[in-house]
Structures are given as C-alpha cells and as structure tokens.
Amino acid sequence: MRSTEDFGPGSSPTEPVQLAVAERVRLQDAKDRRVFDRLTRLVSSLLDVPVSLLQIADGDRLLFASVVGPDDPWSTMTEFPLHDAYCQFAIDAREPFVVEDARAHPLVCDLPPTTALDVIAYLGVPLLTASGNPIGILCAIDFEPRAWTEEDVSAVEDLAATVMAYLEARPAPPPQLGGGLNIAAVAQRTGIGSDTLRKWERRYGVLRPSRTPGGQRRYDKREVARVEWLRDRLGEGFRIGEAAALLETDYGDAESSMTGLRDAIVAAVAGTDTRRLAGLVERSFTLHDVETAVEEIVAPALRLVGDRWKRGAECIAEEHLLSHVVLARLRSLLDDPRSAVRGTAVLACAPGERHELGLLALAVLLQADGWLGIYLGPDTPLEASVTAAIRTNADLLCLSANDASTREGLESDLAAAELPDRLVVITGGGAEGRRLGAAVAELRAVSSGARPRG
C-alpha cells in the first residue's frame, strides 16, 4: 500500500493543483462550498445513502470539503488521517474502491471508520486531474451491507468528473491575500511542501506566518526569505535542526566569532532567553568543532556566569540552564554512533562527581576519532564502571573526578582491582587543564597495549 507521498511519477501532495485545491478548501470559499454541497447531495440522493463526502488529500490527511450526513459526528469533522481512511485504497489505485460489508473486508475491517464510526458499505471514486493524478475522493457511505451496482459506480464517477471539471475550470484564489503569500504559493515558489512548512513552524518555531481572520497562513517577504534560507542550508548538507538553530540567531547579523558567541550566550542566559540560548549553542557547535565550541565558547561562558554568582548575583539557575543546554547538545552528538575503528572506550564520572560536561565532550571527540564510546554519566560507582569495561571488552576506561583527593582514592582502588591486561585506565578531571584534543591524542597513544595506569 502506498501513502499520498507515493502518488506516482510526476505527482505528489505538493504539486500545484493539489496545493491550490487544498488551499481552496481551507479558505472555505462560498461559491466552492455551494458547488461541493450540491454534488454531495446528489450522491446521497442518487444512491440513497445516509452519508456522502467530498475530501481533498493534503499530505497525510483528508480535508472535508463537503459532508452530507448525520450531525454527530460527521458535521463536526474537518479532517481525517489518510492512513485510517478507506479512501487511501481508491487514491492508491486511481480507480473506484468498493466495500459491500466492511466487517468482512480484510483491508478495512480494523480501520476506525469500521470500528468507531459504524461504516459498513463504502463506494469511493478518486478525483483525478487531467494528467491522471489523484487529489481527493468523492464517496458514498452506508451503515448497512450494500451490493453496489455498476450504475452506482458510474453515477459517482460522473459526479467526481464534474468536481474536477469545476476545480480545473475555475481559477484558484489569488495567492497573495491578507498582506502575504498563502501556503500553496510559498510551496510553489520555494519547492518546500506545505506539510514541511507546517512542520518547520510547529516543531522548530522558525516560521511565523500571520493569519487571516479565517485562520489561514500568510507569509510576508521576510517569512518567504526564511523558507528560502532554510532550503538552501539543507541543500548544503545541514540538518533541519541545525539550520533552524542558526536561523534563530538571526543568521545575517549574529556573531560567528568565538568571543562574540560566548558573550551572546552569557547575555541570553542572563535574560533567560531559552530559545535564543539553544540557538546560540547549536550555532557554536555547527560553526566550530567540538573542542573549540567547548573550550573557547561554552566553558568560558560558564566561567563568566559562575563568576557573577560568586560576586553575589543570584544566577546559579543560569549556570544550571546553560549546562543543561550544552549537555543536551553533546548528548545529541553522542547519539549519532560511528563505527568502532580504534576500539571501545567506557567513560564515567567518579562516585559523587556530578560535573560531566568535560567528560561528555571527551566522549564525543573520541567517537569522532573512531572510538565506540560507552558513556555512563555522572556519579557512577567504580565497580559499575569496571564491570561495564570488562563486559564490553573495552580498550579504555576514562574516569573523571575534579577533586584531587577523589582521584587519589580512585587510583588506590584501581591498583587493588583485577583488571584485564589490555584495559588502559585514565583518571583525570577539569583541574588538570588538559585540552580535549590533546587528551584524545594521548588516549590514542596509550591504548596500544600499555599496562593500566593512573
């Protein structure tokens, strides 16, 4: 079974005809509605069925253009998931889909119209453009078993053809209304489908179209430019999340230098501007390598925030906020596993140690260097770390502790432990001041079979 994203060669839910018709349905034009209602009433009258529907496919859903049927629930519906609808089969096949008794039909017996809406009999005819592409459905529904006749099918086919003749003969509403382009026009202009535009708006918040009194989106020149900028970044290989974060920092004017990003991050933290903060952190890791982003931008920003707290400013929450955003970004990098070319490294913070930013950044760099990184996180019992290293046949065990006495205790416990000969154990912490890149190089060097060391 194919979805609406698989209509066939030269066709998709974002083709101009599809977009224009879906937008017309959303605009609820009075003349369109009168014609649509007349045709669905004819379906109900000619076939003597309680429900008839005219629906337009819009991505993964069906928009209700016209409904004839009982008030509850049919008159209150405005859309329906395509993958839950009988209509998907007519659209997929580009020909009428007939169901005499849904309860006994293997394709539809478990779908919501059967189980929740009590639909028993169904006759659906796809709305086909002049090029043969399906953009919607005209259908008849009964609540009793029904043996549909050839005359029934022909009648609905004739009315479906009338729908398409009307849609293709009448010009679409002007694309520029209410001070901007509608979503269909933006999709045509940019090549970005309407479903994708809505996703960018809802999930990433990077598009902010205005709304007409009827709730329809309108994109001014600035919003269209944002769509085009995002499209171009995707073409350059950026992920949408990365591109969205860059855009949120007002890409054309924002700082890209290490100092500028550091100061902008501190300002965003001070203003509790979480959206801008996330965008700036994302931008730091996008424009700079992990080592530079951590040691030249994020760590100095954390120190500046911490110094303010020491001077009496009530900003410990700010330090936690920044740490949380940075840790989330590093974890997302660690969640993108690579092949273990050099070996396996287990990384953990010592018991009681909760400062994990440096160790997590090291895990990301090791992964980029060809290691399989197994990150156990803060406050990990030593026995658990050692067990994980043995079970995974690890080459490296990296233990982090900022406190010197804690490190001494770790090394004493490790000296008494029975460890595999191949396992290289490194203990360290931020107080040592080693740069991350140097630490990775050192770990690579000492992992060539040397005995465990502290």
Coordinates of C-alpha atoms in Angstrom, one line a residue:
M1 CA 0.0 0.0 0.0
R2 CA 1.3 3.4 -0.9
S3 CA 0.8 6.7 1.0
T4 CA -0.1 10.0 -0.5
E5 CA 3.6 10.7 -0.8
D6 CA 3.7 8.0 -3.4
F7 CA 1.1 9.1 -6.0
G8 CA 3.3 8.1 -8.8
P9 CA 5.7 9.7 -11.4
G10 CA 5.3 13.4 -11.7
S11 CA 2.8 13.6 -8.9
S12 CA 3.0 14.4 -5.2
P13 CA 0.9 16.0 -2.5
T14 CA 2.7 19.2 -3.2
E15 CA 2.1 19.5 -6.9
P16 CA 0.4 22.9 -7.8
V17 CA -3.1 21.5 -8.5
Q18 CA -3.1 19.6 -5.2
L19 CA -1.8 22.6 -3.2
A20 CA -4.2 25.0 -4.8
V21 CA -7.3 22.8 -4.2
A22 CA -6.3 22.1 -0.6
E23 CA -5.9 25.8 0.0
R24 CA -9.3 26.5 -1.6
V25 CA -10.9 24.0 0.8
R26 CA -9.2 25.7 3.8
L27 CA -10.3 29.1 2.6
Q28 CA -14.0 27.9 2.6
D29 CA -14.9 29.9 -0.4
A30 CA -18.7 30.4 -0.5
K31 CA -19.1 29.5 -4.2
D32 CA -16.9 26.4 -3.9
R33 CA -18.9 25.3 -0.9
R34 CA -22.2 25.7 -2.7
V35 CA -21.0 23.6 -5.7
F36 CA -19.4 20.9 -3.4
D37 CA -22.6 20.6 -1.3
R38 CA -24.8 20.3 -4.4
L39 CA -22.7 17.4 -5.7
T40 CA -22.5 15.5 -2.4
R41 CA -26.3 15.9 -2.0
L42 CA -26.7 14.4 -5.5
V43 CA -24.6 11.4 -4.4
S44 CA -26.8 10.9 -1.4
S45 CA -30.0 11.3 -3.4
L46 CA -29.0 9.2 -6.4
L47 CA -27.6 6.3 -4.3
D48 CA -29.9 6.7 -1.4
V49 CA -27.2 6.7 1.2
P50 CA -27.1 8.5 4.6
V51 CA -23.6 9.9 4.2
S52 CA -21.6 11.3 1.3
L53 CA -18.3 13.0 1.4
L54 CA -16.0 15.2 -0.8
Q55 CA -12.5 15.1 0.6
I56 CA -9.2 16.6 -0.6
A57 CA -5.9 14.9 0.2
D58 CA -3.4 17.2 2.0
G59 CA -0.3 15.3 2.9
D60 CA -1.2 12.6 5.4
R61 CA -4.7 13.8 6.0
L62 CA -8.0 14.3 4.2
L63 CA -9.7 17.7 4.3
F64 CA -13.5 17.7 4.4
A65 CA -14.7 19.9 1.5
S66 CA -18.3 18.9 1.9
V67 CA -20.3 16.5 4.1
V68 CA -23.9 15.2 3.9
G69 CA -24.9 13.1 6.8
P70 CA -26.0 13.0 10.5
D71 CA -24.8 15.9 12.6
D72 CA -23.0 13.5 15.0
P73 CA -20.1 13.1 14.2
W74 CA -20.0 13.8 10.5
S75 CA -20.9 17.5 10.5
T76 CA -18.2 18.3 13.1
M77 CA -15.3 16.7 11.1
T78 CA -12.9 18.9 9.3
E79 CA -10.1 16.4 8.5
F80 CA -9.3 12.7 8.9
P81 CA -6.0 10.8 8.8
L82 CA -5.5 9.3 5.4
H83 CA -3.9 6.1 6.7
D84 CA -7.1 5.4 8.7
A85 CA -9.5 6.0 5.8
Y86 CA -10.9 3.7 3.2
C87 CA -10.2 6.4 0.7
Q88 CA -6.5 5.6 0.7
F89 CA -7.2 2.5 -1.4
A90 CA -9.1 4.4 -4.1
I91 CA -6.4 7.1 -4.2
D92 CA -3.7 4.4 -4.3
A93 CA -5.3 2.5 -7.2
R94 CA -6.6 5.6 -9.0
E95 CA -9.9 3.8 -9.5
P96 CA -13.1 3.2 -7.6
F97 CA -12.9 1.3 -4.3
V98 CA -16.0 -0.7 -3.3
V99 CA -16.8 -2.3 0.0
E100 CA -20.0 -4.2 0.5
D101 CA -19.5 -5.2 4.1
A102 CA -16.6 -3.6 5.9
R103 CA -16.8 -6.1 8.8
A104 CA -15.7 -8.9 6.4
H105 CA -13.3 -6.9 4.3
P106 CA -9.7 -7.7 5.1
L107 CA -8.4 -4.2 4.2
V108 CA -10.8 -2.2 6.2
C109 CA -12.3 -4.3 8.9
D110 CA -9.9 -2.9 11.6
L111 CA -9.9 0.7 10.4
P112 CA -11.6 3.4 12.6
P113 CA -14.5 4.1 10.2
T114 CA -15.5 0.4 10.7
T115 CA -14.7 0.1 14.4
A116 CA -15.7 3.7 15.6
L117 CA -18.0 5.2 13.0
D118 CA -20.1 2.1 12.2
V119 CA -19.4 2.4 8.5
I120 CA -20.4 -0.8 6.7
A121 CA -20.7 -0.1 3.0
Y122 CA -18.5 2.2 1.0
L123 CA -18.1 3.4 -2.6
G124 CA -15.2 5.8 -3.2
V125 CA -14.1 7.4 -6.5
P126 CA -10.8 9.3 -6.7
L127 CA -10.7 12.8 -8.0
L128 CA -8.2 12.7 -10.9
T129 CA -6.5 15.6 -12.5
A130 CA -6.2 15.9 -16.3
S131 CA -2.9 14.1 -16.0
G132 CA -4.4 11.3 -14.0
N133 CA -3.1 12.2 -10.6
P134 CA -5.5 11.7 -7.6
I135 CA -6.1 14.7 -5.4
G136 CA -9.1 13.6 -3.3
I137 CA -12.2 11.4 -3.2
L138 CA -15.9 11.5 -3.6
C139 CA -17.6 8.7 -1.7
A140 CA -20.9 7.2 -0.6
I141 CA -21.3 5.5 2.8
D142 CA -24.0 3.3 4.2
F143 CA -24.5 1.8 7.7
E144 CA -25.9 -1.4 6.3
P145 CA -24.4 -4.0 3.9
R146 CA -24.8 -2.9 0.4
A147 CA -24.3 -4.6 -3.0
W148 CA -23.2 -1.6 -5.1
T149 CA -24.3 -1.7 -8.8
E150 CA -22.5 -0.7 -11.9
E151 CA -25.0 2.2 -12.1
D152 CA -24.0 3.3 -8.6
V153 CA -20.3 3.4 -9.5
S154 CA -21.0 5.2 -12.8
A155 CA -23.1 7.9 -11.1
V156 CA -20.3 8.7 -8.6
E157 CA -17.7 8.6 -11.4
D158 CA -19.7 11.2 -13.3
L159 CA -20.1 13.4 -10.3
A160 CA -16.4 13.1 -9.5
A161 CA -15.6 14.2 -13.1
T162 CA -17.9 17.2 -12.6
V163 CA -16.0 18.1 -9.4
M164 CA -12.7 18.1 -11.3
A165 CA -14.1 20.0 -14.3
Y166 CA -15.3 22.7 -11.9
L167 CA -12.0 22.8 -10.0
E168 CA -9.8 23.0 -13.1
A169 CA -12.0 25.5 -14.9
R170 CA -12.3 28.0 -12.1
P171 CA -9.2 30.0 -11.4
A172 CA -7.7 29.4 -8.0
P173 CA -7.9 32.2 -5.4
P174 CA -5.2 34.8 -5.7
P175 CA -2.1 33.6 -4.0
Q176 CA -1.4 36.9 -2.3
L177 CA -4.1 37.8 0.2
G178 CA -4.1 39.5 3.5
G179 CA -0.6 41.0 3.1
G180 CA 1.3 37.9 2.1
L181 CA 1.5 34.7 0.1
N182 CA -0.6 31.7 1.1
I183 CA 1.0 28.4 1.9
A184 CA 0.3 27.0 -1.6
A185 CA 2.0 29.9 -3.3
V186 CA 5.0 29.6 -0.9
A187 CA 5.3 25.9 -1.6
Q188 CA 5.2 26.5 -5.4
R189 CA 7.8 29.3 -5.1
T190 CA 10.3 27.6 -2.8
G191 CA 9.8 23.9 -3.7
I192 CA 9.1 23.1 0.0
G193 CA 5.9 21.2 0.5
S194 CA 3.1 22.6 2.6
D195 CA 3.4 19.7 5.1
T196 CA 7.0 20.5 5.6
L197 CA 6.3 24.2 6.1
R198 CA 3.8 23.4 8.8
K199 CA 6.3 21.1 10.5
W200 CA 9.0 23.8 10.5
E201 CA 6.5 26.2 12.0
R202 CA 5.2 23.8 14.7
R203 CA 8.3 21.8 15.6
Y204 CA 11.1 24.3 15.2
G205 CA 9.3 27.7 15.5
V206 CA 11.4 29.2 12.8
L207 CA 8.4 30.3 10.6
R208 CA 5.9 32.8 12.0
P209 CA 3.3 33.5 9.3
S210 CA 0.5 35.9 10.1
R211 CA -3.1 34.7 10.0
T212 CA -6.2 35.9 8.2
P213 CA -9.5 36.3 10.1
G214 CA -10.3 32.9 8.9
G215 CA -7.1 31.4 10.3
Q216 CA -5.3 30.9 7.0
R217 CA -1.5 31.4 7.0
R218 CA 0.0 34.4 5.2
Y219 CA 3.8 34.6 4.5
D220 CA 5.3 38.1 4.0
K221 CA 8.6 38.7 2.2
R222 CA 10.6 38.1 5.4
E223 CA 8.9 34.7 6.0
V224 CA 9.4 33.6 2.4
A225 CA 13.1 34.6 2.7
R226 CA 13.4 32.5 5.8
V227 CA 12.0 29.5 3.9
E228 CA 14.4 30.0 1.1
W229 CA 17.3 30.3 3.5
L230 CA 16.4 27.1 5.3
R231 CA 16.0 25.3 1.9
D232 CA 19.5 26.5 0.8
R233 CA 21.1 25.3 4.1
L234 CA 19.5 21.9 3.6
G235 CA 21.0 21.8 0.2
E236 CA 24.4 22.5 1.7
G237 CA 24.0 19.4 3.9
F238 CA 22.8 20.9 7.2
R239 CA 20.1 19.1 9.2
I240 CA 16.9 21.0 9.6
G241 CA 17.5 21.2 13.4
E242 CA 20.9 22.8 12.8
A243 CA 19.7 25.1 10.1
A244 CA 16.7 26.2 12.3
A245 CA 19.1 26.9 15.2
L246 CA 21.3 29.0 13.0
L247 CA 18.3 30.9 11.7
E248 CA 17.1 31.6 15.3
T249 CA 20.2 33.5 16.0
D250 CA 19.3 35.9 13.1
Y251 CA 22.0 34.5 10.9
G252 CA 22.6 37.6 8.8
D253 CA 23.7 39.7 11.7
A254 CA 24.6 37.4 14.6
E255 CA 28.2 36.9 15.8
S256 CA 30.1 33.9 14.5
S257 CA 33.4 34.6 16.3
M258 CA 34.2 32.6 19.4
T259 CA 34.2 35.7 21.6
G260 CA 31.0 37.0 20.0
L261 CA 29.2 33.7 20.6
R262 CA 30.5 33.5 24.1
D263 CA 29.2 36.9 25.0
A264 CA 25.9 36.4 23.2
I265 CA 25.4 33.1 25.2
V266 CA 26.1 34.9 28.5
A267 CA 23.6 37.6 27.6
A268 CA 21.0 35.0 26.6
V269 CA 21.4 33.2 29.9
A270 CA 21.1 36.4 31.8
G271 CA 17.9 37.2 30.1
T272 CA 16.6 33.6 30.4
D273 CA 16.0 33.7 26.7
T274 CA 16.0 29.9 26.3
R275 CA 15.1 29.8 22.6
R276 CA 18.0 32.2 21.7
L277 CA 20.3 30.3 24.1
A278 CA 19.6 27.0 22.4
G279 CA 20.2 28.6 19.0
L280 CA 23.5 30.1 20.0
V281 CA 24.7 26.8 21.5
E282 CA 23.6 25.0 18.4
R283 CA 25.4 27.6 16.3
S284 CA 28.6 27.3 18.3
F285 CA 28.7 23.5 17.6
T286 CA 27.8 24.0 14.0
L287 CA 30.3 26.6 13.1
H288 CA 33.1 25.3 15.2
D289 CA 34.5 21.8 16.1
V290 CA 33.5 20.3 19.4
E291 CA 36.8 21.1 21.1
T292 CA 36.7 24.7 20.1
A293 CA 33.0 25.0 21.0
V294 CA 33.5 23.6 24.4
E295 CA 36.9 25.1 25.4
E296 CA 36.7 28.5 23.7
I297 CA 33.0 29.3 23.8
V298 CA 30.9 27.3 26.3
A299 CA 33.4 26.7 29.1
P300 CA 34.4 30.5 29.2
A301 CA 30.7 31.4 29.2
L302 CA 30.1 29.0 32.1
R303 CA 33.0 30.6 34.0
L304 CA 31.6 34.1 33.4
V305 CA 28.2 33.0 34.6
G306 CA 29.8 31.3 37.6
D307 CA 31.9 34.4 38.4
R308 CA 28.7 36.5 38.6
W309 CA 27.3 34.0 41.0
K310 CA 30.4 34.2 43.2
R311 CA 30.1 38.1 43.2
G312 CA 26.7 37.7 44.7
A313 CA 24.4 37.7 41.7
E314 CA 21.6 35.2 42.1
C315 CA 22.4 33.3 38.9
I316 CA 23.1 29.7 40.0
A317 CA 19.9 28.8 38.0
E318 CA 21.5 30.5 35.0
E319 CA 24.6 28.2 35.3
H320 CA 22.4 25.2 35.5
L321 CA 20.4 26.4 32.5
L322 CA 23.5 26.8 30.3
S323 CA 24.9 23.5 31.5
H324 CA 21.6 21.7 30.6
V325 CA 21.5 23.2 27.1
V326 CA 25.2 22.3 26.4
L327 CA 24.8 18.8 27.8
A328 CA 21.7 18.2 25.7
R329 CA 23.7 19.3 22.5
L330 CA 26.6 17.0 23.4
R331 CA 24.3 14.0 24.1
S332 CA 22.7 14.5 20.7
L333 CA 26.1 14.3 19.1
L334 CA 26.9 11.2 21.1
D335 CA 23.6 9.6 20.0
D336 CA 25.0 9.6 16.4
P337 CA 27.1 6.4 16.7
R338 CA 30.1 5.7 14.3
S339 CA 32.0 2.5 13.5
A340 CA 34.5 1.5 16.2
V341 CA 37.7 1.8 14.2
R342 CA 40.2 2.3 17.1
G343 CA 38.4 0.4 19.9
T344 CA 35.9 0.8 22.7
A345 CA 36.0 3.4 25.5
V346 CA 34.0 3.4 28.6
L347 CA 33.6 6.9 30.2
A348 CA 32.2 7.6 33.7
C349 CA 32.3 10.2 36.4
A350 CA 33.6 9.0 39.8
P351 CA 31.2 8.4 42.7
G352 CA 29.9 11.7 43.9
E353 CA 31.2 13.6 40.8
R354 CA 28.3 15.3 39.0
H355 CA 30.2 17.7 36.7
E356 CA 30.1 15.8 33.5
L357 CA 30.5 18.4 30.7
G358 CA 34.2 17.9 30.1
L359 CA 33.9 14.1 30.1
L360 CA 30.9 14.1 27.8
A361 CA 32.8 16.4 25.4
L362 CA 35.7 13.9 25.5
A363 CA 33.3 11.1 24.7
V364 CA 32.1 13.0 21.7
L365 CA 35.6 13.7 20.5
L366 CA 36.6 10.1 21.0
Q367 CA 33.7 9.0 19.0
A368 CA 34.7 11.3 16.2
D369 CA 38.2 9.9 16.4
G370 CA 36.9 6.4 15.6
W371 CA 36.1 5.0 19.1
L372 CA 32.9 3.4 20.2
G373 CA 32.1 5.5 23.3
I374 CA 30.0 4.0 26.1
Y375 CA 29.1 6.9 28.3
L376 CA 27.9 6.1 31.8
G377 CA 27.4 9.6 33.1
P378 CA 27.8 11.3 36.5
D379 CA 28.1 9.8 39.9
T380 CA 28.9 6.2 38.7
P381 CA 30.1 3.6 41.3
L382 CA 33.6 2.4 40.4
E383 CA 32.5 -1.2 40.4
A384 CA 29.9 -0.5 37.8
S385 CA 32.4 1.3 35.6
V386 CA 34.9 -1.5 35.8
T387 CA 32.2 -4.1 35.2
A388 CA 31.0 -2.3 32.1
A389 CA 34.5 -2.1 30.7
I390 CA 35.1 -5.8 31.3
R391 CA 31.7 -6.9 29.8
T392 CA 32.3 -4.8 26.7
N393 CA 35.9 -5.9 26.3
A394 CA 36.8 -2.2 26.3
D395 CA 40.2 -0.8 25.5
L396 CA 39.9 2.4 27.6
L397 CA 38.3 3.2 30.9
C398 CA 38.2 7.0 31.4
L399 CA 37.2 8.1 34.9
S400 CA 36.6 11.8 35.7
A401 CA 36.9 13.5 39.1
N402 CA 37.6 17.2 39.6
D403 CA 38.6 16.7 43.3
A404 CA 42.3 15.6 43.7
S405 CA 41.5 13.5 46.8
T406 CA 38.8 11.7 45.0
R407 CA 41.2 10.9 42.1
E408 CA 43.7 9.5 44.6
G409 CA 41.1 7.3 46.1
L410 CA 40.1 6.1 42.6
E411 CA 43.7 5.2 41.8
S412 CA 44.2 3.4 45.1
D413 CA 41.0 1.3 44.5
L414 CA 42.1 0.6 40.9
A415 CA 45.5 -0.6 41.9
A416 CA 43.9 -3.2 44.1
A417 CA 41.4 -4.3 41.4
E418 CA 41.8 -7.2 39.0
L419 CA 41.7 -5.6 35.6
P420 CA 42.3 -7.1 32.1
D421 CA 45.8 -6.5 30.8
R422 CA 44.5 -4.8 27.7
L423 CA 42.4 -2.3 29.6
V424 CA 44.0 1.2 29.8
V425 CA 42.6 3.2 32.7
I426 CA 42.8 7.0 32.7
T427 CA 41.8 9.2 35.6
G428 CA 41.5 12.9 35.4
G429 CA 39.5 16.0 35.8
G430 CA 39.0 19.6 34.7
A431 CA 41.5 20.8 37.2
E432 CA 44.4 19.3 35.2
G433 CA 43.7 21.9 32.4
R434 CA 44.5 19.5 29.5
R435 CA 42.8 20.4 26.2
L436 CA 40.4 17.9 24.9
G437 CA 42.2 17.4 21.6
A438 CA 45.4 16.7 23.5
A439 CA 43.6 14.2 25.7
V440 CA 42.2 12.4 22.7
A441 CA 45.7 12.2 21.2
E442 CA 47.1 10.9 24.5
L443 CA 44.4 8.3 24.8
R444 CA 45.1 7.1 21.3
A445 CA 48.8 6.8 22.1
V446 CA 48.5 4.9 25.3
S447 CA 45.8 2.5 24.0
S448 CA 48.4 0.4 22.1
G449 CA 48.6 -2.3 24.8
A450 CA 50.3 -0.4 27.6
R451 CA 49.6 -1.6 31.1
P452 CA 46.8 0.2 33.1
R453 CA 48.0 3.4 34.6
G454 CA 46.7 6.4 36.5

